């Protein structure tokens, strides 16, 4: 499969950048990933991510798995001297993999919410976000949440957009159609099965800029900033390395360079 091949290539390029062989690679049990080994070997961490959430993670036209999250992670891994075994699972599956100890951490445009803080420990926030409704570019009927009455609305399982739609669905009387990934959700709106979807502003605005035939509602809902996450009480060393590396790449301009390369 193209996607997984390109992910393997990324894992490999991390290895090459470090100039060291992966210690156990994908076979390293996640539970043991608590920092450097006594012999000083470089640690490899399993980091879960979403499948398609551009500009944070997506496959580019050359089949490479790229994005702000992926590049930040790579820069931090270089800065802190660890390696990454990237697991492209999908958002909800990534949440579960981290909680189950099958992955050491995740970076997936994941919003830092109070509810999630009960199950995950988060890094410093690295990107601000918001939730917004989008409709088909040609739709003139849906101008506000009131217009959703009796209609279908596409959402992505486990996300803030889902939680927001769920919180207002009784009030406005719409039905939710649930997808595993953002593309499925957008497609449901473009083919006209759902009249709208709820998605993170930076992601859907980027999609529209890239030609996705949708348009945004004027109203934006307060959203939470994105953070890197580990399971609560686990992998504190990895979280520390992420925070330390993040401070360094902000300081040396690398973080801004990465963000600009996708958003300008
Ligand atoms: N930011 C949203 C959330 O954390 C969506 C993340 C995603 O779909 N990858 O719920």
Short mmCIF file of N, CA, C and O in Angstrom, two decimals, residues 166-221:
data_model
loop_
_atom_site.label_atom_id
_atom_site.label_comp_id
_atom_site.label_asym_id
_atom_site.label_seq_id
_atom_site.Cartn_x
_atom_site.Cartn_y
_atom_site.Cartn_z
N UNK A 166 -22.62 17.10 18.19
CA UNK A 166 -23.42 16.29 19.11
C UNK A 166 -24.08 17.17 20.18
O UNK A 166 -25.22 16.92 20.58
N UNK A 167 -23.38 18.21 20.60
CA UNK A 167 -23.90 19.08 21.67
C UNK A 167 -25.06 19.96 21.20
O UNK A 167 -25.81 20.48 22.01
N UNK A 168 -25.20 20.16 19.88
CA UNK A 168 -26.28 21.03 19.38
C UNK A 168 -27.31 20.28 18.55
O UNK A 168 -28.28 20.89 18.07
N UNK A 169 -27.13 18.97 18.34
CA UNK A 169 -28.00 18.27 17.39
C UNK A 169 -29.46 18.20 17.85
O UNK A 169 -30.37 18.28 17.03
N UNK A 170 -29.68 18.09 19.16
CA UNK A 170 -31.07 18.05 19.66
C UNK A 170 -31.71 19.41 19.45
O UNK A 170 -32.83 19.52 18.95
N UNK A 171 -30.97 20.43 19.83
CA UNK A 171 -31.49 21.79 19.73
C UNK A 171 -31.89 22.15 18.30
O UNK A 171 -32.94 22.75 18.07
N UNK A 172 -31.05 21.77 17.33
CA UNK A 172 -31.33 22.16 15.94
C UNK A 172 -31.97 21.05 15.12
O UNK A 172 -32.32 21.25 13.96
N UNK A 173 -32.10 19.86 15.72
CA UNK A 173 -32.85 18.79 15.07
C UNK A 173 -32.23 18.20 13.82
O UNK A 173 -32.91 17.99 12.81
N UNK A 174 -30.92 17.94 13.83
CA UNK A 174 -30.31 17.28 12.67
C UNK A 174 -29.80 15.90 13.07
O UNK A 174 -29.68 15.57 14.26
N UNK A 175 -29.48 15.11 12.05
CA UNK A 175 -28.98 13.75 12.25
C UNK A 175 -27.48 13.75 11.91
O UNK A 175 -27.07 14.40 10.95
N UNK A 176 -26.68 13.00 12.66
CA UNK A 176 -25.25 12.96 12.38
C UNK A 176 -24.88 11.73 11.57
O UNK A 176 -25.35 10.63 11.85
N UNK A 177 -24.03 11.91 10.56
CA UNK A 177 -23.50 10.79 9.79
C UNK A 177 -22.01 10.73 10.13
O UNK A 177 -21.29 11.72 9.95
N UNK A 178 -21.58 9.59 10.65
CA UNK A 178 -20.24 9.52 11.24
C UNK A 178 -19.21 8.85 10.31
O UNK A 178 -19.48 7.77 9.77
N UNK A 179 -18.06 9.50 10.16
CA UNK A 179 -16.97 8.97 9.32
C UNK A 179 -15.71 8.78 10.15
O UNK A 179 -15.52 9.44 11.17
N UNK A 180 -14.83 7.91 9.64
CA UNK A 180 -13.55 7.65 10.30
C UNK A 180 -12.50 8.69 9.91
O UNK A 180 -11.54 8.89 10.63
N UNK A 181 -12.67 9.28 8.74
CA UNK A 181 -11.65 10.20 8.26
C UNK A 181 -12.28 11.44 7.65
O UNK A 181 -13.44 11.43 7.25
N UNK A 182 -11.47 12.49 7.57
CA UNK A 182 -11.98 13.78 7.07
C UNK A 182 -12.43 13.70 5.61
O UNK A 182 -13.45 14.30 5.25
N UNK A 183 -11.72 12.96 4.77
CA UNK A 183 -12.09 12.91 3.36
C UNK A 183 -13.49 12.34 3.15
O UNK A 183 -14.25 12.84 2.33
N UNK A 184 -13.81 11.29 3.90
CA UNK A 184 -15.14 10.68 3.80
C UNK A 184 -16.22 11.69 4.17
O UNK A 184 -17.28 11.76 3.52
N UNK A 185 -15.92 12.47 5.16
CA UNK A 185 -16.86 13.50 5.64
C UNK A 185 -17.07 14.58 4.57
O UNK A 185 -18.19 14.94 4.24
N UNK A 186 -15.96 15.05 3.98
CA UNK A 186 -16.08 16.10 2.94
C UNK A 186 -16.87 15.57 1.75
O UNK A 186 -17.70 16.27 1.17
N UNK A 187 -16.57 14.33 1.38
CA UNK A 187 -17.22 13.75 0.22
C UNK A 187 -18.73 13.62 0.43
O UNK A 187 -19.52 13.84 -0.48
N UNK A 188 -19.13 13.29 1.65
CA UNK A 188 -20.55 13.15 1.94
C UNK A 188 -21.28 14.48 1.73
O UNK A 188 -22.44 14.50 1.34
N UNK A 189 -20.56 15.57 1.96
CA UNK A 189 -21.16 16.89 1.75
C UNK A 189 -21.13 17.25 0.26
O UNK A 189 -22.12 17.72 -0.28
N UNK A 190 -20.02 16.96 -0.40
CA UNK A 190 -19.95 17.35 -1.82
C UNK A 190 -20.92 16.54 -2.68
O UNK A 190 -21.46 17.06 -3.64
N UNK A 191 -21.19 15.28 -2.29
CA UNK A 191 -22.17 14.51 -3.09
C UNK A 191 -23.61 14.83 -2.66
O UNK A 191 -24.56 14.40 -3.31
N UNK A 192 -23.76 15.58 -1.58
CA UNK A 192 -25.10 16.02 -1.19
C UNK A 192 -25.87 15.12 -0.25
O UNK A 192 -27.06 15.34 -0.03
N UNK A 193 -25.22 14.09 0.28
CA UNK A 193 -25.94 13.25 1.27
C UNK A 193 -26.10 14.04 2.57
O UNK A 193 -27.21 14.15 3.09
N UNK A 194 -24.99 14.59 3.06
CA UNK A 194 -25.05 15.50 4.22
C UNK A 194 -25.04 16.92 3.68
O UNK A 194 -24.41 17.20 2.66
N UNK A 195 -25.72 17.83 4.39
CA UNK A 195 -25.73 19.23 3.92
C UNK A 195 -24.56 20.03 4.49
O UNK A 195 -24.24 21.11 3.98
N UNK A 196 -23.96 19.50 5.55
CA UNK A 196 -22.87 20.25 6.19
C UNK A 196 -21.94 19.29 6.92
O UNK A 196 -22.28 18.12 7.12
N UNK A 197 -20.78 19.79 7.30
CA UNK A 197 -19.90 19.03 8.19
C UNK A 197 -19.28 20.00 9.18
O UNK A 197 -19.30 21.22 8.96
N UNK A 198 -18.77 19.46 10.27
CA UNK A 198 -18.06 20.28 11.27
C UNK A 198 -16.61 19.82 11.30
O UNK A 198 -16.34 18.63 11.47
N UNK A 199 -15.72 20.75 11.11
CA UNK A 199 -14.29 20.40 11.01
C UNK A 199 -13.45 21.52 11.63
O UNK A 199 -13.94 22.63 11.84
N UNK A 200 -12.19 21.24 11.90
CA UNK A 200 -11.28 22.25 12.42
C UNK A 200 -11.03 23.31 11.35
O UNK A 200 -10.74 22.99 10.18
N UNK A 201 -11.08 24.57 11.76
CA UNK A 201 -10.90 25.68 10.83
C UNK A 201 -9.60 25.60 10.02
O UNK A 201 -9.62 25.71 8.79
N UNK A 202 -8.44 25.41 10.68
CA UNK A 202 -7.19 25.44 9.88
C UNK A 202 -7.14 24.35 8.81
O UNK A 202 -6.48 24.52 7.78
N UNK A 203 -7.84 23.25 9.06
CA UNK A 203 -7.80 22.11 8.14
C UNK A 203 -8.76 22.33 6.97
O UNK A 203 -8.39 22.17 5.80
N UNK A 204 -9.97 22.73 7.28
CA UNK A 204 -10.94 22.88 6.19
C UNK A 204 -10.63 24.13 5.36
O UNK A 204 -10.82 24.13 4.14
N UNK A 205 -10.11 25.17 6.00
CA UNK A 205 -9.74 26.37 5.25
C UNK A 205 -8.61 26.03 4.27
O UNK A 205 -8.62 26.46 3.12
N UNK A 206 -7.67 25.21 4.71
CA UNK A 206 -6.57 24.77 3.85
C UNK A 206 -7.13 23.94 2.69
O UNK A 206 -6.75 24.13 1.53
N UNK A 207 -8.05 23.03 3.01
CA UNK A 207 -8.66 22.18 1.98
C UNK A 207 -9.34 23.01 0.91
O UNK A 207 -9.20 22.75 -0.29
N UNK A 208 -10.09 24.02 1.33
CA UNK A 208 -10.81 24.88 0.39
C UNK A 208 -9.81 25.65 -0.49
O UNK A 208 -9.97 25.74 -1.70
N UNK A 209 -8.76 26.11 0.15
CA UNK A 209 -7.70 26.82 -0.59
C UNK A 209 -7.07 25.90 -1.65
O UNK A 209 -6.67 26.34 -2.72
N UNK A 210 -7.04 24.60 -1.34
CA UNK A 210 -6.47 23.61 -2.27
C UNK A 210 -7.50 23.11 -3.28
O UNK A 210 -7.23 22.17 -4.02
N UNK A 211 -8.72 23.66 -3.24
CA UNK A 211 -9.71 23.30 -4.25
C UNK A 211 -10.88 22.45 -3.80
O UNK A 211 -11.70 22.03 -4.62
N UNK A 212 -10.98 22.16 -2.52
CA UNK A 212 -12.12 21.40 -2.01
C UNK A 212 -13.39 22.25 -2.23
O UNK A 212 -13.42 23.41 -1.81
N UNK A 213 -14.42 21.69 -2.92
CA UNK A 213 -15.58 22.52 -3.26
C UNK A 213 -16.56 22.73 -2.09
O UNK A 213 -17.73 22.35 -2.17
N UNK A 214 -16.07 23.32 -1.04
CA UNK A 214 -16.89 23.62 0.14
C UNK A 214 -16.74 25.09 0.46
O UNK A 214 -15.81 25.75 -0.03
N UNK A 215 -17.63 25.61 1.30
CA UNK A 215 -17.44 26.98 1.81
C UNK A 215 -17.78 27.02 3.28
O UNK A 215 -18.55 26.19 3.78
N UNK A 216 -17.20 27.98 3.97
CA UNK A 216 -17.31 28.04 5.43
C UNK A 216 -18.44 28.92 5.90
O UNK A 216 -18.72 29.97 5.30
N UNK A 217 -19.05 28.51 7.00
CA UNK A 217 -20.01 29.35 7.69
C UNK A 217 -19.21 30.47 8.36
O UNK A 217 -18.06 30.27 8.74
N UNK A 218 -19.85 31.64 8.49
CA UNK A 218 -19.13 32.78 9.10
C UNK A 218 -18.76 32.53 10.54
O UNK A 218 -17.74 32.99 11.03
N UNK A 219 -19.65 31.79 11.23
CA UNK A 219 -19.47 31.61 12.67
C UNK A 219 -18.41 30.55 12.97
O UNK A 219 -18.47 29.45 12.45
N UNK A 220 -17.47 30.91 13.81
CA UNK A 220 -16.47 29.91 14.26
C UNK A 220 -16.72 29.63 15.74
O UNK A 220 -16.99 30.54 16.50
N UNK A 221 -16.62 28.38 16.11
CA UNK A 221 -16.78 28.00 17.52
C UNK A 221 -15.40 27.98 18.16
O UNK A 221 -14.44 27.55 17.54
#
